[in-house]
Coordinates of C-alpha atoms and ligand atoms in Angstrom, one line a residue:
M24 CA 6.0 10.2 -217.2
I25 CA 2.7 11.2 -216.5
L26 CA 2.7 8.6 -213.1
Y27 CA 5.7 10.2 -212.2
F28 CA 4.3 13.8 -212.1
L29 CA 0.8 12.3 -210.4
L30 CA 3.0 11.1 -207.9
S31 CA 5.1 13.9 -207.1
L32 CA 1.6 15.7 -207.1
L33 CA 0.4 13.3 -204.3
V34 CA 3.4 13.3 -202.4
G35 CA 3.9 17.0 -202.3
F36 CA -0.2 17.3 -201.2
I37 CA 0.4 15.2 -198.3
V38 CA 3.6 16.9 -197.7
Y39 CA 1.2 20.4 -197.3
L40 CA -1.2 18.9 -195.6
T41 CA 1.1 17.6 -193.1
W42 CA 2.7 21.0 -192.7
R43 CA -0.5 22.5 -192.3
T44 CA -1.7 20.0 -189.4
Y45 CA 1.9 20.5 -187.8
T46 CA 1.8 24.1 -187.3
Y47 CA -2.1 24.4 -185.9
W48 CA -0.6 25.5 -182.9
E49 CA 2.0 27.9 -184.2
D50 CA -0.3 29.5 -186.1
K51 CA -2.7 29.9 -183.1
G52 CA 0.2 31.4 -181.4
I53 CA -0.4 29.4 -177.9
P54 CA 2.0 27.5 -176.1
Y55 CA 2.2 24.0 -178.1
D56 CA 4.6 20.9 -177.8
K57 CA 6.7 20.4 -181.2
P58 CA 5.4 17.4 -183.1
H59 CA 7.5 14.6 -184.3
L60 CA 6.5 12.8 -187.5
P61 CA 3.8 10.7 -187.6
F62 CA 3.0 10.6 -183.7
G63 CA 2.8 14.3 -183.2
S64 CA 3.4 14.1 -179.4
L65 CA 2.7 10.5 -178.9
E66 CA 6.2 8.9 -180.1
S67 CA 6.4 7.7 -176.8
L68 CA 3.1 5.7 -177.1
A69 CA 3.7 4.7 -180.4
K70 CA 7.6 3.2 -179.2
Q71 CA 5.8 1.3 -176.6
E72 CA 7.7 3.1 -173.7
R73 CA 4.6 4.8 -172.5
S74 CA 0.9 3.6 -172.3
F75 CA -1.7 6.5 -173.7
G76 CA -2.1 7.9 -170.2
M77 CA 1.4 8.0 -169.2
A78 CA 2.3 9.9 -172.4
I79 CA -0.5 12.5 -171.5
Y80 CA 1.1 12.2 -168.1
D81 CA 4.3 13.2 -169.4
L82 CA 2.8 16.1 -171.5
Y83 CA 1.5 17.3 -168.3
E84 CA 4.9 17.3 -166.6
K85 CA 6.8 18.9 -169.2
Y86 CA 4.6 22.0 -169.3
Q87 CA 4.0 24.4 -166.7
T88 CA 1.3 26.6 -168.7
R89 CA -2.5 26.8 -168.0
F90 CA -3.1 25.2 -171.4
V91 CA -0.7 23.7 -174.1
G92 CA -1.5 22.5 -177.9
I93 CA -0.7 18.6 -178.5
Y94 CA -0.7 16.7 -181.3
L95 CA -2.7 13.4 -181.2
C96 CA -0.9 11.8 -184.0
F97 CA -2.1 14.1 -186.6
R98 CA -5.0 15.6 -184.6
P99 CA -4.4 19.0 -182.7
A100 CA -5.8 19.1 -179.4
I101 CA -5.4 20.9 -176.5
L102 CA -4.3 19.7 -172.9
I103 CA -5.7 21.6 -170.1
R104 CA -3.1 22.0 -167.3
D105 CA -5.0 24.3 -164.9
A106 CA -7.5 23.0 -162.7
Q107 CA -10.1 25.5 -162.3
L108 CA -10.2 25.3 -165.9
C109 CA -10.8 21.4 -166.1
K110 CA -13.4 22.0 -163.6
D111 CA -14.9 24.9 -165.5
I112 CA -15.1 22.3 -169.0
L113 CA -16.5 19.6 -166.9
T114 CA -19.2 21.3 -165.0
K115 CA -20.0 25.3 -165.8
D116 CA -18.9 24.9 -168.8
F117 CA -20.4 21.8 -170.1
A118 CA -22.5 22.6 -172.3
S119 CA -19.7 23.7 -174.8
F120 CA -18.4 20.2 -173.8
H121 CA -21.1 17.2 -173.9
D122 CA -19.1 15.0 -176.0
R123 CA -16.6 12.8 -176.1
G124 CA -15.6 12.8 -179.7
V125 CA -14.9 9.2 -179.9
Y126 CA -15.9 6.5 -182.3
V127 CA -19.6 6.1 -182.4
D128 CA -21.9 4.8 -185.4
E129 CA -25.5 4.6 -184.2
K130 CA -27.2 3.7 -187.5
N131 CA -24.4 1.1 -188.7
D132 CA -22.7 -0.5 -185.4
P133 CA -25.7 0.1 -183.2
F134 CA -23.7 -1.7 -180.4
S135 CA -21.2 1.2 -180.6
A136 CA -23.7 3.5 -178.9
N137 CA -23.4 3.3 -175.2
L138 CA -23.5 5.8 -172.8
F139 CA -19.7 6.7 -172.8
T140 CA -19.7 7.2 -176.7
C141 CA -23.1 8.7 -177.5
E142 CA -23.4 12.2 -178.1
G143 CA -25.4 15.3 -177.8
Q144 CA -29.4 14.3 -177.1
N145 CA -28.9 10.7 -177.5
W146 CA -26.4 10.9 -174.5
K147 CA -28.7 13.3 -172.1
S148 CA -32.0 11.1 -172.7
L149 CA -29.7 7.7 -172.5
R150 CA -27.9 9.1 -169.1
N151 CA -31.2 10.3 -167.6
K152 CA -33.2 6.7 -168.2
L153 CA -29.9 4.9 -166.8
T154 CA -28.8 7.1 -163.8
P155 CA -31.9 5.5 -161.2
S156 CA -29.7 2.2 -161.9
F157 CA -27.2 3.6 -159.8
S158 CA -28.8 5.0 -156.9
S159 CA -27.6 4.1 -153.6
G160 CA -30.9 1.9 -153.0
K161 CA -30.5 0.2 -156.2
L162 CA -26.7 -0.5 -154.8
K163 CA -28.0 -1.6 -151.3
L164 CA -30.3 -4.0 -153.1
M165 CA -27.2 -5.3 -155.4
F166 CA -24.8 -5.8 -152.4
P167 CA -25.8 -9.8 -151.9
I168 CA -24.3 -10.5 -155.1
I169 CA -20.9 -8.3 -153.9
L170 CA -20.7 -10.3 -150.5
E171 CA -21.3 -13.6 -152.3
T172 CA -18.3 -13.0 -154.7
S173 CA -16.2 -12.0 -151.7
K174 CA -16.8 -15.2 -150.3
K175 CA -16.0 -17.0 -153.2
M176 CA -12.8 -14.9 -153.3
K177 CA -12.1 -16.1 -149.3
T178 CA -12.3 -19.2 -150.3
Y179 CA -9.9 -19.4 -153.0
L180 CA -7.3 -17.6 -150.7
L181 CA -7.8 -19.9 -147.8
D182 CA -7.3 -22.7 -150.3
N183 CA -3.8 -21.4 -151.9
L184 CA -2.5 -19.6 -148.9
Q185 CA -0.2 -23.4 -148.5
D186 CA 2.3 -21.9 -146.4
K187 CA 2.7 -19.9 -143.8
N188 CA 3.3 -16.7 -145.8
H189 CA 2.3 -16.8 -149.7
I190 CA 2.8 -14.1 -152.2
F191 CA -0.3 -13.4 -154.2
D192 CA -0.6 -11.3 -156.9
I193 CA -3.7 -9.5 -155.8
K194 CA -4.8 -7.7 -159.4
D195 CA -5.1 -10.8 -160.5
I196 CA -7.2 -11.6 -157.7
N197 CA -9.6 -8.6 -157.9
N198 CA -9.7 -8.9 -161.2
R199 CA -11.2 -12.4 -161.0
Y200 CA -13.6 -10.7 -158.1
A201 CA -14.6 -7.9 -160.1
I202 CA -15.4 -9.7 -163.2
D203 CA -17.1 -12.1 -161.2
I204 CA -19.6 -8.9 -159.6
V205 CA -19.6 -6.9 -163.3
A206 CA -21.0 -10.1 -164.6
S207 CA -23.1 -10.8 -161.7
V208 CA -24.6 -7.6 -161.4
I209 CA -24.6 -6.2 -165.0
F210 CA -25.8 -9.2 -167.2
G211 CA -27.4 -11.6 -164.6
V212 CA -25.1 -14.4 -165.4
E213 CA -23.1 -15.9 -162.3
V214 CA -19.5 -16.8 -163.1
D215 CA -16.6 -18.1 -161.3
S216 CA -13.4 -16.7 -162.0
F217 CA -11.5 -18.2 -159.1
K218 CA -12.9 -21.6 -159.9
D219 CA -13.0 -21.2 -163.9
P220 CA -10.4 -19.1 -164.8
D221 CA -11.0 -19.7 -168.3
N222 CA -14.7 -18.3 -168.6
M223 CA -15.4 -16.4 -171.7
F224 CA -15.7 -12.8 -169.4
R225 CA -12.3 -13.3 -168.3
Q226 CA -11.3 -14.2 -171.4
A227 CA -12.6 -11.0 -173.2
T228 CA -10.8 -8.9 -170.1
I229 CA -7.8 -10.5 -171.1
N230 CA -7.9 -9.1 -174.6
I231 CA -9.3 -5.8 -173.9
N232 CA -5.9 -5.0 -171.8
S233 CA -4.0 -7.0 -174.0
K234 CA -0.2 -6.1 -174.5
S235 CA 0.0 -6.7 -178.5
I236 CA 0.7 -4.3 -180.6
I237 CA -3.2 -4.1 -182.2
G238 CA -4.4 -4.0 -178.8
N239 CA -2.7 -1.2 -177.7
I240 CA -3.5 0.6 -181.2
R241 CA -7.1 -0.5 -180.8
A242 CA -7.6 0.6 -177.3
A243 CA -6.2 4.6 -178.4
S244 CA -7.6 4.5 -181.8
S245 CA -10.8 5.5 -180.5
F246 CA -9.6 8.5 -178.7
L247 CA -6.7 9.7 -181.8
C248 CA -8.8 8.7 -185.0
P249 CA -12.5 8.0 -184.7
G250 CA -13.0 8.7 -188.2
L251 CA -10.7 5.7 -188.8
A252 CA -12.7 3.4 -187.0
K253 CA -15.6 4.1 -188.7
L254 CA -13.6 2.8 -191.7
F255 CA -11.4 0.0 -190.4
T256 CA -13.4 -2.4 -188.5
T257 CA -9.9 -4.2 -187.2
L258 CA -9.8 -0.7 -184.9
R259 CA -13.1 -1.8 -183.2
I260 CA -13.9 -4.3 -180.6
P261 CA -13.5 -7.7 -182.0
D262 CA -16.1 -9.4 -183.7
K263 CA -15.5 -12.4 -181.4
M264 CA -16.3 -10.4 -178.2
T265 CA -19.2 -8.6 -179.6
N266 CA -20.8 -12.1 -181.0
F267 CA -20.3 -13.7 -177.4
I268 CA -22.0 -9.9 -175.4
K269 CA -24.9 -10.1 -178.4
K270 CA -25.4 -14.0 -177.6
M271 CA -25.7 -14.1 -174.1
V272 CA -27.8 -10.9 -173.4
K273 CA -30.2 -12.2 -176.2
D274 CA -30.3 -15.2 -174.2
V275 CA -30.5 -13.4 -170.7
V276 CA -33.3 -11.0 -171.6
E277 CA -35.3 -13.3 -173.9
Y278 CA -35.7 -15.9 -171.0
R279 CA -36.9 -13.1 -168.4
E280 CA -39.0 -11.8 -171.0
K281 CA -40.8 -15.0 -171.4
N282 CA -41.0 -16.2 -168.3
N283 CA -41.4 -13.3 -166.1
Y284 CA -38.3 -14.1 -164.0
V285 CA -37.1 -11.1 -162.1
R286 CA -33.4 -10.5 -160.6
K287 CA -32.3 -7.5 -158.9
D288 CA -29.4 -6.4 -161.2
L289 CA -28.7 -3.9 -164.1
M290 CA -29.8 -6.4 -166.3
Q291 CA -33.3 -6.7 -165.4
M292 CA -33.6 -2.5 -165.3
L293 CA -32.2 -2.5 -169.0
I294 CA -35.2 -4.8 -169.7
Q295 CA -37.4 -2.7 -167.9
L296 CA -36.0 0.6 -170.1
R297 CA -36.6 -1.9 -173.6
N298 CA -40.4 -2.4 -172.5
S299 CA -41.9 0.4 -170.9
G300 CA -38.9 3.5 -172.3
T301 CA -38.2 3.9 -168.0
I302 CA -36.4 2.4 -165.3
N303 CA -38.7 2.2 -162.2
A304 CA -37.3 5.0 -159.6
D305 CA -39.0 2.5 -156.7
D306 CA -36.3 0.5 -155.6
N307 CA -38.6 -2.5 -154.5
N308 CA -40.4 -2.6 -158.4
W309 CA -38.1 -4.7 -160.5
A310 CA -40.9 -6.1 -162.4
V311 CA -41.3 -5.8 -166.6
Q312 CA -44.3 -5.3 -168.2
N313 CA -43.4 -7.6 -171.6
V314 CA -44.9 -5.8 -174.6
P315 CA -44.2 -6.5 -178.5
E316 CA -41.2 -6.0 -180.0
N317 CA -42.4 -3.4 -182.3
L318 CA -43.1 -1.4 -179.2
K319 CA -39.9 -2.2 -177.6
S320 CA -38.1 1.2 -177.0
M321 CA -34.2 -0.1 -176.7
S322 CA -33.3 -3.1 -179.4
L323 CA -31.0 -6.3 -178.4
D324 CA -28.1 -4.9 -179.8
K325 CA -28.1 -1.4 -178.1
I326 CA -28.8 -2.9 -174.5
S327 CA -25.6 -5.3 -175.6
G328 CA -23.5 -2.1 -175.8
Q329 CA -24.9 -0.6 -172.9
G330 CA -24.0 -3.8 -170.7
F331 CA -20.8 -4.6 -172.7
I332 CA -19.5 -0.4 -171.3
F333 CA -20.5 -0.9 -168.1
F334 CA -18.2 -4.3 -168.1
V335 CA -15.2 -2.5 -169.6
A336 CA -15.4 0.5 -167.4
G337 CA -16.4 -1.6 -164.2
F338 CA -14.3 -4.5 -163.9
D339 CA -10.8 -2.8 -164.2
T340 CA -11.4 0.5 -162.1
T341 CA -12.7 -1.9 -159.8
S342 CA -9.9 -4.1 -159.6
S343 CA -7.2 -1.6 -159.3
L344 CA -8.7 0.2 -156.7
A345 CA -8.7 -2.6 -154.2
S346 CA -5.6 -3.5 -155.4
F347 CA -3.5 -0.1 -155.0
C348 CA -4.9 0.5 -151.5
I349 CA -4.1 -2.9 -150.3
Y350 CA -0.8 -2.4 -151.9
E351 CA -0.3 1.6 -150.1
L352 CA -1.0 0.2 -146.6
A353 CA 1.5 -2.6 -147.0
Q354 CA 3.8 0.1 -147.8
N355 CA 2.6 2.2 -144.6
P356 CA 2.0 -0.4 -141.6
D357 CA 1.3 2.5 -139.3
I358 CA -1.9 3.3 -142.0
M359 CA -2.6 -0.4 -142.2
Q360 CA -2.5 -1.1 -138.6
E361 CA -5.1 2.2 -138.1
V362 CA -7.2 1.0 -141.0
V363 CA -7.2 -3.0 -139.6
K364 CA -8.1 -1.8 -136.1
E365 CA -11.4 0.3 -137.3
I366 CA -12.6 -2.7 -139.6
D367 CA -12.2 -4.6 -136.6
E368 CA -14.1 -2.7 -134.3
V369 CA -17.1 -1.8 -136.9
L370 CA -17.4 -5.8 -137.7
K371 CA -17.5 -6.8 -134.3
N372 CA -20.8 -4.3 -134.1
Y373 CA -22.0 -6.0 -137.0
N374 CA -21.5 -9.6 -135.3
G375 CA -18.3 -10.0 -138.0
E376 CA -20.6 -9.5 -141.0
I377 CA -19.8 -7.2 -143.5
T378 CA -23.1 -5.3 -144.4
Y379 CA -23.8 -2.6 -146.4
E380 CA -23.8 -0.5 -143.4
A381 CA -21.0 -1.8 -142.0
I382 CA -19.0 -0.5 -145.1
S383 CA -20.4 2.9 -144.6
D384 CA -19.3 3.2 -140.7
M385 CA -15.5 2.5 -141.9
K386 CA -14.6 6.3 -142.1
F387 CA -10.9 5.6 -142.3
L388 CA -11.4 3.2 -144.9
E389 CA -12.9 5.7 -146.7
K390 CA -10.3 8.6 -146.8
C391 CA -8.0 5.5 -147.4
V392 CA -9.8 4.5 -150.6
M393 CA -9.9 8.0 -152.1
E394 CA -6.2 8.8 -151.6
T395 CA -5.7 5.6 -153.4
L396 CA -7.8 6.9 -156.0
R397 CA -5.9 10.6 -156.1
K398 CA -2.2 8.6 -156.3
F399 CA -3.9 5.8 -158.8
P400 CA -6.8 7.4 -160.8
F401 CA -7.7 6.7 -163.9
P402 CA -5.4 8.4 -165.9
L403 CA -7.1 10.9 -168.3
L404 CA -10.3 12.3 -169.5
N405 CA -11.7 13.5 -172.6
R406 CA -13.9 16.1 -174.2
M407 CA -15.0 17.5 -177.8
C408 CA -15.6 20.9 -177.8
T409 CA -18.8 21.4 -179.5
V410 CA -19.4 25.1 -179.4
D411 CA -15.9 27.9 -180.0
Y412 CA -15.1 28.3 -176.3
K413 CA -13.1 31.3 -175.2
V414 CA -10.8 30.5 -172.5
P415 CA -11.0 32.3 -169.4
E416 CA -8.6 34.9 -168.3
S417 CA -7.1 34.8 -171.8
S418 CA -7.5 36.2 -175.8
F419 CA -7.4 32.7 -176.7
T420 CA -10.8 30.8 -178.4
I421 CA -10.9 26.8 -178.6
K422 CA -12.4 26.2 -182.1
K423 CA -15.5 23.9 -182.3
G424 CA -14.3 20.6 -183.1
T425 CA -11.2 20.4 -180.8
P426 CA -10.6 17.5 -178.9
I427 CA -9.8 18.3 -174.9
I428 CA -7.6 16.1 -172.9
I429 CA -7.3 16.5 -168.7
S430 CA -4.7 14.3 -167.3
I431 CA -6.2 13.7 -164.1
M432 CA -3.0 11.6 -163.1
G433 CA -1.0 15.0 -164.3
L434 CA -3.2 16.8 -161.6
H435 CA -3.2 14.7 -158.9
R436 CA 0.5 14.0 -158.6
D437 CA 1.0 18.0 -159.3
P438 CA 2.8 19.1 -155.9
E439 CA 1.3 22.5 -156.3
Y440 CA -2.2 20.7 -155.7
F441 CA -1.0 17.9 -153.3
P442 CA 2.7 18.5 -151.7
D443 CA 5.0 15.2 -151.7
P444 CA 2.1 13.5 -154.1
L445 CA 3.9 9.8 -153.8
K446 CA 3.0 10.2 -150.3
F447 CA -0.1 8.3 -149.5
D448 CA -1.6 10.2 -146.8
P449 CA -5.2 9.4 -146.4
N450 CA -5.2 12.5 -144.0
R451 CA -4.6 14.6 -146.7
D452 CA -6.9 17.4 -147.9
L453 CA -8.9 16.3 -151.1
N454 CA -11.4 19.3 -151.2
T455 CA -9.1 21.1 -154.3
P456 CA -11.1 21.3 -158.3
A457 CA -7.8 19.6 -158.8
Y458 CA -9.5 16.2 -157.5
M459 CA -11.5 14.3 -159.9
P460 CA -11.0 10.8 -159.7
F461 CA -14.4 10.0 -160.6
G462 CA -14.4 12.7 -163.6
D463 CA -16.7 16.1 -163.1
G464 CA -20.0 17.1 -163.8
P465 CA -23.4 15.5 -165.7
R466 CA -20.6 13.7 -167.4
N467 CA -19.1 11.9 -164.6
C468 CA -18.5 8.3 -163.7
I469 CA -22.2 7.1 -163.4
A470 CA -21.7 4.0 -161.4
Y471 CA -18.7 5.7 -158.7
R472 CA -20.5 4.0 -155.6
L473 CA -21.0 0.3 -157.1
G474 CA -17.0 0.6 -158.1
K475 CA -16.3 2.4 -154.4
V476 CA -18.6 -0.5 -152.3
S477 CA -17.4 -3.6 -154.2
A478 CA -13.3 -2.6 -153.8
K479 CA -14.3 -1.5 -150.1
V480 CA -15.7 -5.2 -149.6
S481 CA -12.7 -6.6 -151.7
I482 CA -10.3 -4.8 -149.3
V483 CA -12.2 -5.7 -145.9
T484 CA -12.6 -9.2 -146.8
M485 CA -8.8 -9.3 -147.2
L486 CA -7.7 -7.8 -143.9
S487 CA -10.4 -8.9 -141.6
Q488 CA -9.0 -12.6 -142.6
F489 CA -5.4 -12.2 -143.5
K490 CA -2.1 -10.2 -142.3
I491 CA -0.8 -8.6 -145.5
E492 CA 2.6 -7.2 -145.6
C493 CA 4.6 -5.5 -148.1
I494 CA 7.5 -7.6 -150.0
E495 CA 9.9 -5.0 -150.5
K496 CA 9.6 -0.8 -150.2
K497 CA 9.1 0.1 -153.7
E498 CA 6.4 2.4 -155.8
I499 CA 4.5 0.8 -158.1
E500 CA 5.8 0.4 -162.0
I501 CA 3.1 1.5 -164.5
D502 CA 3.5 -0.8 -167.5
N503 CA 3.5 0.7 -171.2
H504 CA 0.3 -0.7 -172.6
S505 CA -3.3 -0.4 -172.4
V506 CA -5.7 3.0 -171.3
P507 CA -6.0 2.4 -167.6
L508 CA -2.8 2.3 -165.3
V509 CA -1.7 -1.5 -165.6
P510 CA 1.0 -2.6 -162.8
K511 CA 3.8 -3.7 -164.1
G512 CA 4.3 -7.7 -163.2
G513 CA 1.3 -7.3 -161.2
V514 CA 0.6 -6.1 -157.6
N515 CA 2.2 -8.4 -155.2
V516 CA 1.9 -8.7 -151.3
R517 CA 2.7 -11.3 -148.8
F518 CA 0.0 -12.8 -146.8
S519 CA -0.6 -15.0 -143.8
R520 CA -2.7 -16.5 -141.3
K521 CA -3.9 -13.8 -138.9
G522 CA -2.3 -14.8 -135.3
S523 CA 0.2 -17.1 -136.7
Ligands
HEM14 C1 -13.8 2.8 -158.7 C2 -13.9 2.6 -159.6 C3 -14.4 4.0 -160.8 C4 -13.7 4.7 -161.4 C5 -12.4 5.3 -160.3 C6 -14.3 5.3 -162.2 C7 -13.7 6.5 -163.2 C8 -14.4 7.0 -164.1 C9 -14.3 7.8 -164.6 C10 -12.6 8.7 -164.3 C11 -14.9 8.8 -166.2 C12 -15.1 9.7 -166.9 C13 -15.6 10.6 -166.4 C14 -15.8 12.2 -166.9 O1 -15.7 11.8 -168.1 O2 -16.1 13.0 -166.9 C15 -16.0 7.1 -165.8 C16 -17.2 7.0 -166.4 C17 -18.2 6.0 -166.6 N1 -17.7 5.3 -166.1 FE1 -16.7 4.6 -164.2 N2 -15.3 4.4 -162.5 C18 -15.3 3.5 -161.5 C19 -16.4 2.4 -161.9 C20 -17.5 2.3 -162.6 C21 -18.4 1.0 -162.7 C22 -18.1 0.1 -161.7 C23 -19.2 1.4 -163.5 C24 -20.2 0.3 -164.4 C25 -20.5 -0.6 -164.3 C26 -18.9 2.4 -164.3 C27 -19.0 2.9 -165.7 C28 -18.9 4.4 -166.5 C29 -19.3 4.7 -167.4 C30 -20.7 4.2 -168.2 C31 -19.0 5.8 -167.3 C32 -19.2 7.1 -168.7 C33 -20.7 8.1 -168.6 C34 -21.3 8.8 -169.3 O3 -20.5 9.3 -170.1 O4 -22.2 9.6 -169.3 N3 -17.6 3.1 -163.8 N4 -15.7 6.2 -164.9

């Protein structure tokens, strides 16, 4: 009897909590998305019909107001739809929105405390220290690593181009290319995913973008329920992966510190930071003054965490950019012709060599890349409101602790900002607050130059060597898993040798 009583009390309490949560936005009197138990506004994600990014895009499309209350399962959040308001939140009013509000537990899980997840002063200080690592001067010095990888990719394409015409999944090829660059530039480890596709880095990326239900839950849970990720280790990055990264970083760091070995890569800068507390802004000074363990400013776990986030944030974004760009060019032969003409002419000025300067001279390629990022961006941004914020030109105040979601995909495909949004038009005016492929404000992408240059080198390598055509006139279909845009069935195009 008592058990029944307690049980009905518990059920009553849960029903009350659910009702309170799901009336949060109604009570605030703002437009809101009617929630469905238990996934709130994300039923299509739970049913595996849409990826997280696309489920948020659907919400953007469904409404017309400047902002709308949504439910990330049981978490009330605000989806901002107005481009200027998005920009204000990311830039001018950053002081009220400096955190992402995703899972981080510096004390018990230092590996989780990376640049993407860190909050407040910790983030600010880390960002200041890491910023010199991605200057254009440093990038220039890393360029030979990118070029070397592009040569491996070219050899792979030539070796596998058996027939006159061959269909390649360029997403798979660009994944291998980007993994090798990021492994080399960030961890200082040379891998060849073209010759050894089963290497641990590639395995790790397959796990990250896995189609499994747990993979999907893991990808979204950091946004949906960061508190739960603190409690349930299954929602965090799998141990197999973190142990692999930690062991590799430990080996690389210890070897370099012991032998005074210098390599011009990001790991070298992290070692500088660990030993001296700063990264040398002088592009020619990569040396490290080794200090005893108790004087080091960063633990090996924390260094591993930074390396890991650069790897995760860098490989798919770079490979998607190169692949989607080639796909759109193949779909639009006139634009393809113009960009190939430019590549051929510029390379002639550099004796056929792909150099950092040659890439910078390709102005039309730059437009094609920026238009690709408009049509196929990283789909969403998130922030946490850290100080109550009165929305300009409205009587509504966003309360401290409310998650903020911005659908970059929604803004970039909104005909109000970009007329005929599915049209790939490199000459389109992108100078609007709605365009934010690398986010915006102090917390924008720290390594966008590296991502862009690497993608451009891949595109130039492919287009200078091969004729690339589409198989059929068709929009890319976005798959139903993962956070970034995953093309369903890959990105397939037809390759043939030039002149054949
Ligand atoms: C074309 C390629 C890339 C695109 C489209 C891209 C896009 C983005 C976006 C949209 C954000 C969120 C910005 C915000 O919240 O305002 C971001 C953040 C970030 N990206 Fe990238 N990214 C690219 C390449 C890279 C690469 C190559 C790396 C590292 C090697 C990287 C590392 C990061 C990191 C660490 C952050 C978090 C910054 C912070 O919170 O301070 N990204 N990126």
